[in-house]
């Protein structure tokens, strides 16, 4: 296995170990200091599976260390580092956008645009890595670090322990990636905290017990800087309910620009290429973006090799089959664990737009100092139209309007030097024309 940028290779030096007679499902187990509340704030977990080998990505956000993550693995598993850019791109493509109550496009002299729900993260902290054959060795290693295992480890063909020492402040772990010819890894049950679950699947798939994110009674606060209480509402929901919340299910966000309530959202592959180039200065971000965009219709397995060391997106598409790949995003609780087995074929499209139920204008100098209750919106969906257009009197629908690919000129998707004046292109954009009107867009 390849371990870089501060990772330590010890013991086995790889994920593969000795054969076991009947290995349990591959699992990820979080190990925290004993006693007290959980130090984990949330976990980012991503799956890609359905056609080729499966891929699992994981990153932890914690208040402090020490902390460890144990992977119980199959014989063919390969452990590696992914780029932190992968989770950042998944968030921007699929995370909820909190929009104003239906019919409101401005208030207090401010335009109300949907706000992306971004979760706290920082550049990943590299772990120490140890590969071991026996569960007893894993337990002894963790006890030496003040992290005793609360339960027995599942039987496995090998174990890998990623650990982070005592740290006084909040930190985000490096993105860790496990590839296997078999199945993705399951997150073992743990203390209750949010799991931000993204999945690339072969066609639409539902997650057992899922409910729409519109279950949350989110408040939009209009002040000098608009804010919302989505994080608090989501954490409260997950602490009381086992049902995960669906934020998005769609194909369009992978390769095409999407419009949600008048906001244009770059495709996942473009945002990944841009963020990867910032993380890997030697990477040609524009070339990477073009290579990934070409994977929407791969001609052979060789076509799936793109972007040099930035391999996350290519591996994900190879595991799914990019021609039918679908992106799902959910919020789940860690209390009962999270498993890829909970996915089943089917499911209606869902856009990431969530209408706020309450509008707080108490900080507006021109508005009465009291929150305004508006009640739930009947559908938490997206609205097609050109950026900046009002969505007044338009019922949101779970569909997407997309901008055609880069081959179309003047559509806000092109390459070259950065043009800061362009509102639709970023980092590797040239002078991009305006986005098309809804009549020129294609609906997925």
Tab-separated table of C-alpha atoms in Angstrom:
chain	number	residue	atom	x	y	z
A	1	UNK	CA	0.000	0.000	0.000
A	2	UNK	CA	1.130	3.520	-0.674
A	3	UNK	CA	1.505	5.756	2.369
A	4	UNK	CA	2.671	9.330	1.901
A	5	UNK	CA	2.959	12.762	3.486
A	6	UNK	CA	3.881	11.801	7.032
A	7	UNK	CA	2.285	8.385	7.266
A	8	UNK	CA	4.298	5.664	9.004
A	9	UNK	CA	4.479	2.139	7.618
A	10	UNK	CA	5.032	-0.565	10.238
A	11	UNK	CA	4.363	-4.260	10.890
A	12	UNK	CA	2.735	-5.757	7.788
A	13	UNK	CA	3.320	-2.681	5.679
A	14	UNK	CA	0.048	-3.319	3.876
A	15	UNK	CA	-3.612	-4.135	4.261
A	16	UNK	CA	-3.375	-7.764	3.192
A	17	UNK	CA	-2.732	-10.292	5.954
A	18	UNK	CA	-3.272	-13.928	6.816
A	19	UNK	CA	-6.279	-15.849	5.594
A	20	UNK	CA	-9.166	-16.364	8.000
A	21	UNK	CA	-11.720	-19.117	7.663
A	22	UNK	CA	-14.899	-17.008	7.772
A	23	UNK	CA	-14.092	-13.284	7.928
A	24	UNK	CA	-16.833	-10.936	9.110
A	25	UNK	CA	-17.898	-8.002	6.929
A	26	UNK	CA	-15.091	-5.489	6.557
A	27	UNK	CA	-15.560	-2.785	9.157
A	28	UNK	CA	-14.334	0.574	10.365
A	29	UNK	CA	-14.242	1.076	14.147
A	30	UNK	CA	-13.656	4.424	15.843
A	31	UNK	CA	-11.756	4.227	19.142
A	32	UNK	CA	-11.858	7.128	21.593
A	33	UNK	CA	-10.526	7.748	25.116
A	34	UNK	CA	-12.663	5.980	27.748
A	35	UNK	CA	-15.229	7.921	29.769
A	36	UNK	CA	-16.888	11.209	29.011
A	37	UNK	CA	-18.631	12.409	25.872
A	38	UNK	CA	-17.491	11.503	22.387
A	39	UNK	CA	-14.699	13.689	21.012
A	40	UNK	CA	-15.872	13.029	17.427
A	41	UNK	CA	-17.957	15.874	16.005
A	42	UNK	CA	-18.891	14.200	12.739
A	43	UNK	CA	-17.614	11.655	10.222
A	44	UNK	CA	-17.447	11.997	6.458
A	45	UNK	CA	-17.997	8.632	4.777
A	46	UNK	CA	-18.192	7.934	1.041
A	47	UNK	CA	-18.868	4.794	-0.974
A	48	UNK	CA	-18.527	3.886	-4.649
A	49	UNK	CA	-19.762	0.452	-5.672
A	50	UNK	CA	-21.883	-1.439	-8.166
A	51	UNK	CA	-19.783	-2.358	-11.203
A	52	UNK	CA	-16.091	-2.868	-10.465
A	53	UNK	CA	-14.277	-3.022	-7.154
A	54	UNK	CA	-15.694	-1.061	-4.244
A	55	UNK	CA	-14.071	2.023	-2.697
A	56	UNK	CA	-14.560	3.499	0.786
A	57	UNK	CA	-13.375	6.931	1.929
A	58	UNK	CA	-13.443	8.168	5.512
A	59	UNK	CA	-12.396	11.278	7.430
A	60	UNK	CA	-13.060	12.194	11.067
A	61	UNK	CA	-13.623	15.603	12.622
A	62	UNK	CA	-12.770	15.609	16.332
A	63	UNK	CA	-12.603	18.122	19.158
A	64	UNK	CA	-9.243	16.768	20.316
A	65	UNK	CA	-7.030	13.667	20.400
A	66	UNK	CA	-6.057	10.975	21.012
A	67	UNK	CA	-8.183	9.101	18.508
A	68	UNK	CA	-7.879	5.957	16.421
A	69	UNK	CA	-9.628	4.294	13.509
A	70	UNK	CA	-9.329	0.532	13.022
A	71	UNK	CA	-10.073	-1.164	9.713
A	72	UNK	CA	-10.870	-4.884	9.733
A	73	UNK	CA	-10.145	-5.918	6.164
A	74	UNK	CA	-10.438	-8.567	3.497
A	75	UNK	CA	-7.320	-10.064	1.965
A	76	UNK	CA	-7.459	-8.023	-1.254
A	77	UNK	CA	-7.986	-4.619	0.378
A	78	UNK	CA	-5.614	-1.785	-0.533
A	79	UNK	CA	-5.188	1.128	1.890
A	80	UNK	CA	-4.165	4.502	0.592
A	81	UNK	CA	-4.564	8.221	1.084
A	82	UNK	CA	-7.256	10.018	-0.796
A	83	UNK	CA	-7.214	13.752	-1.301
A	84	UNK	CA	-9.067	16.010	1.092
A	85	UNK	CA	-10.369	17.577	-2.125
A	86	UNK	CA	-12.692	14.593	-2.587
A	87	UNK	CA	-14.881	15.301	0.436
A	88	UNK	CA	-14.825	19.027	-0.290
A	89	UNK	CA	-16.064	18.428	-3.830
A	90	UNK	CA	-18.749	16.002	-2.644
A	91	UNK	CA	-20.013	18.566	-0.173
A	92	UNK	CA	-20.290	21.346	-2.726
A	93	UNK	CA	-21.985	19.097	-5.289
A	94	UNK	CA	-24.472	17.398	-2.982
A	95	UNK	CA	-24.840	19.058	0.420
A	96	UNK	CA	-28.089	20.819	1.357
A	97	UNK	CA	-28.701	24.412	0.338
A	98	UNK	CA	-30.956	26.306	2.730
A	99	UNK	CA	-33.274	28.560	0.750
A	100	UNK	CA	-35.668	31.296	1.802
A	101	UNK	CA	-39.310	30.521	2.497
A	102	UNK	CA	-41.373	30.093	-0.647
A	103	UNK	CA	-42.101	33.375	-2.393
A	104	UNK	CA	-39.336	35.436	-0.754
A	105	UNK	CA	-36.516	36.626	-3.005
A	106	UNK	CA	-35.351	39.543	-0.839
A	107	UNK	CA	-35.932	41.140	2.547
A	108	UNK	CA	-34.328	43.980	4.529
A	109	UNK	CA	-32.761	45.155	1.304
A	110	UNK	CA	-30.902	41.856	0.914
A	111	UNK	CA	-31.203	39.295	-1.826
A	112	UNK	CA	-31.960	35.847	-0.390
A	113	UNK	CA	-29.801	33.229	-2.082
A	114	UNK	CA	-29.602	29.588	-0.971
A	115	UNK	CA	-26.815	28.949	1.554
A	116	UNK	CA	-24.630	25.839	1.200
A	117	UNK	CA	-24.492	23.712	4.348
A	118	UNK	CA	-20.723	23.399	4.835
A	119	UNK	CA	-19.460	21.284	7.721
A	120	UNK	CA	-16.338	22.242	9.724
A	121	UNK	CA	-13.140	20.849	8.291
A	122	UNK	CA	-9.457	21.749	8.051
A	123	UNK	CA	-6.433	20.427	6.154
A	124	UNK	CA	-6.126	16.756	7.089
A	125	UNK	CA	-3.791	15.662	9.872
A	126	UNK	CA	-1.751	12.610	8.871
A	127	UNK	CA	-2.052	9.527	11.075
A	128	UNK	CA	0.424	7.006	12.299
A	129	UNK	CA	-0.298	3.718	10.515
A	130	UNK	CA	0.260	0.161	11.744
A	131	UNK	CA	-0.783	-3.033	9.965
A	132	UNK	CA	-1.318	-6.117	12.128
A	133	UNK	CA	-2.386	-9.739	11.734
A	134	UNK	CA	-3.986	-10.536	15.083
A	135	UNK	CA	-6.781	-8.769	16.957
A	136	UNK	CA	-4.831	-9.219	20.209
A	137	UNK	CA	-2.000	-7.139	18.758
A	138	UNK	CA	-4.448	-4.404	17.785
A	139	UNK	CA	-5.840	-4.283	21.309
A	140	UNK	CA	-2.362	-4.126	22.862
A	141	UNK	CA	-1.287	-1.326	20.521
A	142	UNK	CA	-4.339	0.776	21.315
A	143	UNK	CA	-4.036	0.256	25.066
A	144	UNK	CA	-0.468	1.568	24.875
A	145	UNK	CA	-1.920	4.738	23.357
A	146	UNK	CA	-4.597	5.096	26.055
A	147	UNK	CA	-7.337	3.917	23.715
A	148	UNK	CA	-8.721	0.612	24.999
A	149	UNK	CA	-11.166	-1.170	22.724
A	150	UNK	CA	-14.653	-1.207	24.274
A	151	UNK	CA	-15.730	-4.322	22.317
A	152	UNK	CA	-14.188	-7.324	20.603
A	153	UNK	CA	-12.810	-6.808	17.117
A	154	UNK	CA	-14.546	-8.651	14.279
A	155	UNK	CA	-12.650	-11.531	12.696
A	156	UNK	CA	-10.667	-10.301	9.695
A	157	UNK	CA	-7.810	-11.270	7.447
A	158	UNK	CA	-5.812	-8.229	8.510
A	159	UNK	CA	-6.148	-5.020	10.487
A	160	UNK	CA	-4.870	-1.522	9.933
A	161	UNK	CA	-4.788	1.011	12.766
A	162	UNK	CA	-4.722	4.723	11.988
A	163	UNK	CA	-4.112	6.804	15.096
A	164	UNK	CA	-3.695	10.446	16.015
A	165	UNK	CA	-1.883	11.532	19.206
A	166	UNK	CA	-3.150	13.823	21.922
A	167	UNK	CA	-4.117	17.133	20.344
A	168	UNK	CA	-5.513	20.067	22.301
A	169	UNK	CA	-7.666	21.590	19.560
A	170	UNK	CA	-10.187	20.473	16.954
A	171	UNK	CA	-8.746	18.721	13.905
A	172	UNK	CA	-9.759	16.879	10.739
A	173	UNK	CA	-8.064	13.634	9.811
A	174	UNK	CA	-6.521	12.972	6.449
A	175	UNK	CA	-8.893	11.371	3.962
A	176	UNK	CA	-8.272	7.618	4.076
A	177	UNK	CA	-9.244	5.326	1.219
A	178	UNK	CA	-9.735	1.572	1.088
A	179	UNK	CA	-10.198	-0.194	-2.257
A	180	UNK	CA	-11.378	-3.777	-2.523
A	181	UNK	CA	-12.578	-6.234	-5.127
A	182	UNK	CA	-15.369	-7.108	-2.714
A	183	UNK	CA	-17.614	-4.768	-0.730
A	184	UNK	CA	-17.214	-1.350	0.904
A	185	UNK	CA	-16.468	-1.115	4.624
A	186	UNK	CA	-19.226	-0.720	7.196
A	187	UNK	CA	-18.939	1.872	9.968
A	188	UNK	CA	-19.441	0.063	13.271
A	189	UNK	CA	-22.006	1.438	15.771
A	190	UNK	CA	-20.660	4.182	18.000
A	191	UNK	CA	-21.725	7.105	20.170
A	192	UNK	CA	-24.241	9.318	18.419
A	193	UNK	CA	-22.831	11.909	16.028
A	194	UNK	CA	-23.676	12.865	12.425
A	195	UNK	CA	-22.300	10.786	9.558
A	196	UNK	CA	-22.169	12.708	6.275
A	197	UNK	CA	-22.731	9.855	3.846
A	198	UNK	CA	-22.086	10.259	0.127
A	199	UNK	CA	-22.439	7.395	-2.329
A	200	UNK	CA	-21.831	6.883	-6.024
A	201	UNK	CA	-24.012	3.973	-7.073
A	202	UNK	CA	-24.973	2.145	-10.241
A	203	UNK	CA	-28.275	3.879	-10.825
A	204	UNK	CA	-30.509	5.464	-8.156
A	205	UNK	CA	-30.560	3.699	-4.801
A	206	UNK	CA	-32.551	4.376	-1.653
A	207	UNK	CA	-31.185	4.046	1.865
A	208	UNK	CA	-33.258	2.038	4.342
A	209	UNK	CA	-35.615	4.231	6.368
A	210	UNK	CA	-34.621	7.470	4.650
A	211	UNK	CA	-36.752	10.581	5.020
A	212	UNK	CA	-36.542	13.907	3.208
A	213	UNK	CA	-34.422	16.636	4.760
A	214	UNK	CA	-37.594	18.742	4.870
A	215	UNK	CA	-38.284	16.981	8.175
A	216	UNK	CA	-35.979	19.616	9.691
A	217	UNK	CA	-37.553	22.896	10.827
A	218	UNK	CA	-34.604	25.077	9.816
A	219	UNK	CA	-34.423	28.780	10.616
A	220	UNK	CA	-32.856	31.251	8.193
A	221	UNK	CA	-31.356	34.277	9.940
A	222	UNK	CA	-31.128	37.457	7.890
A	223	UNK	CA	-28.408	39.745	9.203
A	224	UNK	CA	-25.261	41.368	7.860
A	225	UNK	CA	-24.257	37.830	6.977
A	226	UNK	CA	-27.053	35.316	6.421
A	227	UNK	CA	-26.863	32.150	8.530
A	228	UNK	CA	-28.994	29.119	9.362
A	229	UNK	CA	-29.306	26.552	12.120
A	230	UNK	CA	-29.210	23.453	9.894
A	231	UNK	CA	-26.318	21.861	11.820
A	232	UNK	CA	-28.084	22.164	15.162
A	233	UNK	CA	-31.393	20.930	13.754
A	234	UNK	CA	-29.717	17.962	12.049
A	235	UNK	CA	-27.778	16.961	15.166
A	236	UNK	CA	-30.949	17.143	17.272
A	237	UNK	CA	-32.878	15.039	14.750
A	238	UNK	CA	-30.189	12.349	14.551
A	239	UNK	CA	-29.939	12.140	18.331
A	240	UNK	CA	-33.633	11.259	18.538
A	241	UNK	CA	-34.356	9.377	15.304
A	242	UNK	CA	-32.814	6.421	13.522
A	243	UNK	CA	-34.126	7.541	10.130
A	244	UNK	CA	-31.417	9.086	7.920
A	245	UNK	CA	-32.167	12.312	6.040
A	246	UNK	CA	-31.833	12.396	2.262
A	247	UNK	CA	-30.172	15.541	0.933
A	248	UNK	CA	-29.695	14.672	-2.754
A	249	UNK	CA	-30.200	11.917	-5.312
A	250	UNK	CA	-29.266	12.782	-8.897
A	251	UNK	CA	-26.985	12.026	-11.836
A	252	UNK	CA	-26.533	15.528	-13.213
A	253	UNK	CA	-24.192	16.923	-10.514
A	254	UNK	CA	-21.446	14.458	-11.458
A	255	UNK	CA	-20.620	15.906	-14.872
A	256	UNK	CA	-22.938	18.836	-15.524
A	257	UNK	CA	-23.684	22.239	-14.090
A	258	UNK	CA	-26.941	22.290	-12.145
A	259	UNK	CA	-29.352	25.053	-11.153
A	260	UNK	CA	-30.972	24.954	-7.716
A	261	UNK	CA	-33.321	27.802	-6.771
A	262	UNK	CA	-31.516	30.119	-9.159
A	263	UNK	CA	-27.971	29.169	-8.074
A	264	UNK	CA	-25.587	27.463	-10.493
A	265	UNK	CA	-23.560	24.577	-9.032
A	266	UNK	CA	-20.367	23.318	-10.719
A	267	UNK	CA	-20.108	19.598	-11.515
A	268	UNK	CA	-18.404	17.301	-9.033
A	269	UNK	CA	-15.563	16.383	-11.389
A	270	UNK	CA	-14.732	20.044	-12.059
A	271	UNK	CA	-14.680	21.016	-8.394
A	272	UNK	CA	-12.578	17.956	-7.546
A	273	UNK	CA	-10.010	18.851	-10.219
A	274	UNK	CA	-9.804	22.439	-8.991
A	275	UNK	CA	-9.409	21.483	-5.332
A	276	UNK	CA	-6.961	18.688	-6.170
A	277	UNK	CA	-4.735	21.154	-8.008
A	278	UNK	CA	-4.583	23.311	-4.889
A	279	UNK	CA	-3.673	20.273	-2.814
A	280	UNK	CA	-1.150	18.952	-5.374
A	281	UNK	CA	0.675	21.954	-6.874
A	282	UNK	CA	2.237	19.762	-9.553
A	283	UNK	CA	-1.190	18.757	-10.903
A	284	UNK	CA	-2.503	20.461	-14.038
A	285	UNK	CA	-6.014	21.232	-12.849
A	286	UNK	CA	-7.383	22.235	-16.245
A	287	UNK	CA	-6.124	19.044	-17.879
A	288	UNK	CA	-7.441	16.976	-14.969
A	289	UNK	CA	-10.877	18.552	-15.322
A	290	UNK	CA	-10.978	17.765	-19.027
A	291	UNK	CA	-9.848	14.174	-18.431
A	292	UNK	CA	-12.505	13.601	-15.800
A	293	UNK	CA	-15.212	15.166	-17.948
A	294	UNK	CA	-14.281	12.694	-20.706
A	295	UNK	CA	-15.068	9.814	-18.332
A	296	UNK	CA	-18.801	10.405	-18.709
A	297	UNK	CA	-18.635	7.901	-21.601
A	298	UNK	CA	-15.457	5.806	-21.161
A	299	UNK	CA	-14.453	3.627	-24.086
A	300	UNK	CA	-12.256	1.230	-22.140
A	301	UNK	CA	-10.827	0.601	-18.691
A	302	UNK	CA	-7.739	2.595	-19.681
A	303	UNK	CA	-9.912	5.701	-20.077
A	304	UNK	CA	-10.629	5.642	-16.367
A	305	UNK	CA	-7.027	6.566	-15.561
A	306	UNK	CA	-6.971	10.327	-15.192
A	307	UNK	CA	-5.439	13.170	-13.205
A	308	UNK	CA	-2.163	11.549	-12.130
A	309	UNK	CA	-2.045	11.327	-8.322
A	310	UNK	CA	-5.581	12.734	-7.991
A	311	UNK	CA	-7.245	9.352	-8.390
A	312	UNK	CA	-10.363	9.591	-6.206
A	313	UNK	CA	-12.857	10.605	-8.891
A	314	UNK	CA	-11.488	8.109	-11.425
A	315	UNK	CA	-11.624	5.253	-8.922
A	316	UNK	CA	-15.176	6.174	-7.949
A	317	UNK	CA	-16.385	6.204	-11.543
A	318	UNK	CA	-14.592	2.932	-12.299
A	319	UNK	CA	-16.318	1.277	-9.336
A	320	UNK	CA	-19.757	2.387	-10.510
A	321	UNK	CA	-19.738	2.709	-14.333
A	322	UNK	CA	-19.821	6.390	-15.152
A	323	UNK	CA	-22.576	6.048	-17.761
A	324	UNK	CA	-25.153	5.187	-15.076
A	325	UNK	CA	-23.451	6.665	-12.015
A	326	UNK	CA	-25.805	8.351	-9.539
A	327	UNK	CA	-24.869	10.506	-6.567
A	328	UNK	CA	-26.659	10.189	-3.225
A	329	UNK	CA	-26.083	12.294	-0.121
A	330	UNK	CA	-27.566	11.536	3.308
A	331	UNK	CA	-27.179	12.457	6.947
A	332	UNK	CA	-27.175	9.424	9.240
A	333	UNK	CA	-26.480	8.717	12.892
A	334	UNK	CA	-23.478	6.661	13.958
A	335	UNK	CA	-25.529	5.157	16.780
A	336	UNK	CA	-26.494	1.998	14.862
A	337	UNK	CA	-23.596	2.088	12.439
A	338	UNK	CA	-23.703	2.785	8.705
A	339	UNK	CA	-23.611	0.076	6.058
A	340	UNK	CA	-23.631	0.057	2.275
A	341	UNK	CA	-25.997	-2.918	2.602
A	342	UNK	CA	-28.784	-0.483	3.530
A	343	UNK	CA	-28.874	0.743	-0.088
A	344	UNK	CA	-31.463	-0.826	-2.393
A	345	UNK	CA	-32.192	-0.113	-6.081
A	346	UNK	CA	-34.716	2.615	-6.841
A	347	UNK	CA	-35.678	5.972	-5.457
A	348	UNK	CA	-37.019	9.279	-6.738
A	349	UNK	CA	-34.698	12.122	-7.647
A	350	UNK	CA	-34.178	14.672	-4.882
A	351	UNK	CA	-32.527	18.078	-5.133
A	352	UNK	CA	-30.491	19.568	-2.269
A	353	UNK	CA	-32.708	22.620	-1.725
A	354	UNK	CA	-34.365	22.883	1.682
A	355	UNK	CA	-36.862	25.666	2.305
A	356	UNK	CA	-36.449	27.282	5.711
A	357	UNK	CA	-39.569	27.121	7.874
A	358	UNK	CA	-38.708	30.199	9.907
A	359	UNK	CA	-37.238	33.523	8.880
A	360	UNK	CA	-35.476	35.494	11.631
A	361	UNK	CA	-35.238	39.184	10.741
A	362	UNK	CA	-34.545	40.449	14.261
A	363	UNK	CA	-31.125	41.749	13.185
A	364	UNK	CA	-32.546	43.740	10.280
A	365	UNK	CA	-32.699	47.454	11.034
A	366	UNK	CA	-35.638	47.889	8.678
A	367	UNK	CA	-37.644	44.924	9.948
A	368	UNK	CA	-39.554	44.288	13.182
A	369	UNK	CA	-37.345	42.471	15.743
A	370	UNK	CA	-39.173	39.154	15.703
A	371	UNK	CA	-38.877	35.850	13.824
A	372	UNK	CA	-41.488	35.059	11.220
A	373	UNK	CA	-42.879	31.524	11.099
A	374	UNK	CA	-43.738	30.432	7.573
A	375	UNK	CA	-44.535	26.747	7.976
A	376	UNK	CA	-43.128	23.807	6.018
A	377	UNK	CA	-42.847	23.815	2.259
A	378	UNK	CA	-44.677	20.905	0.605
A	379	UNK	CA	-41.630	19.878	-1.420
A	380	UNK	CA	-37.913	20.345	-0.798
A	381	UNK	CA	-36.756	20.613	-4.369
A	382	UNK	CA	-34.783	22.599	-6.859
A	383	UNK	CA	-35.986	25.300	-9.213
A	384	UNK	CA	-34.750	25.541	-12.754
A	385	UNK	CA	-33.897	28.890	-14.263
A	386	UNK	CA	-31.014	31.239	-14.912
A	387	UNK	CA	-28.782	32.369	-12.028
A	388	UNK	CA	-30.198	35.318	-10.167
A	389	UNK	CA	-33.759	34.680	-11.350
A	390	UNK	CA	-36.474	34.929	-8.743
A	391	UNK	CA	-38.171	31.690	-7.785
A	392	UNK	CA	-41.295	33.511	-6.592
A	393	UNK	CA	-44.510	31.562	-7.137
A	394	UNK	CA	-42.628	28.598	-8.596
A	395	UNK	CA	-43.239	25.280	-6.867
A	396	UNK	CA	-39.828	23.602	-6.262
A	397	UNK	CA	-39.384	20.260	-7.960
A	398	UNK	CA	-36.786	17.483	-7.478
A	399	UNK	CA	-35.295	17.963	-10.908
A	400	UNK	CA	-32.193	19.630	-12.245
A	401	UNK	CA	-31.456	21.967	-15.112
A	402	UNK	CA	-27.941	21.460	-16.360
A	403	UNK	CA	-25.531	23.422	-18.501
A	404	UNK	CA	-24.257	21.445	-21.472
A	405	UNK	CA	-20.611	20.281	-21.386
A	406	UNK	CA	-17.536	22.257	-22.350
A	407	UNK	CA	-17.934	21.568	-26.058
A	408	UNK	CA	-20.759	24.164	-26.114
A	409	UNK	CA	-19.289	27.666	-26.272
A	410	UNK	CA	-20.312	30.488	-23.955
A	411	UNK	CA	-22.107	28.219	-21.473
A	412	UNK	CA	-20.088	28.985	-18.351
A	413	UNK	CA	-17.860	25.893	-18.611
A	414	UNK	CA	-14.485	26.352	-20.202
A	415	UNK	CA	-10.770	26.325	-19.518
A	416	UNK	CA	-7.867	28.745	-19.502
A	417	UNK	CA	-6.604	31.493	-17.227
A	418	UNK	CA	-8.713	32.647	-14.307
A	419	UNK	CA	-11.224	35.371	-15.002
A	420	UNK	CA	-12.258	36.919	-11.649
A	421	UNK	CA	-15.121	38.781	-13.323
A	422	UNK	CA	-16.889	35.601	-14.367
A	423	UNK	CA	-19.672	34.633	-11.941
A	424	UNK	CA	-19.998	31.082	-13.239
A	425	UNK	CA	-16.465	29.883	-13.863
A	426	UNK	CA	-13.758	29.497	-11.276
A	427	UNK	CA	-10.011	28.865	-10.989
A	428	UNK	CA	-9.484	27.393	-14.484
A	429	UNK	CA	-12.064	29.417	-16.384
A	430	UNK	CA	-11.632	31.672	-19.353
A	431	UNK	CA	-14.010	34.476	-20.281
A	432	UNK	CA	-17.176	32.469	-19.915
A	433	UNK	CA	-20.434	33.573	-21.389
A	434	UNK	CA	-23.640	33.787	-19.390
A	435	UNK	CA	-25.374	30.657	-18.286
A	436	UNK	CA	-28.214	29.540	-20.550
A	437	UNK	CA	-31.819	30.281	-19.803
A	438	UNK	CA	-34.048	27.486	-18.597
A	439	UNK	CA	-35.348	27.015	-22.139
A	440	UNK	CA	-31.810	26.217	-23.341
A	441	UNK	CA	-31.054	23.807	-20.506
A	442	UNK	CA	-31.418	20.084	-20.440
A	443	UNK	CA	-33.308	18.453	-17.598
A	444	UNK	CA	-31.914	15.224	-16.190
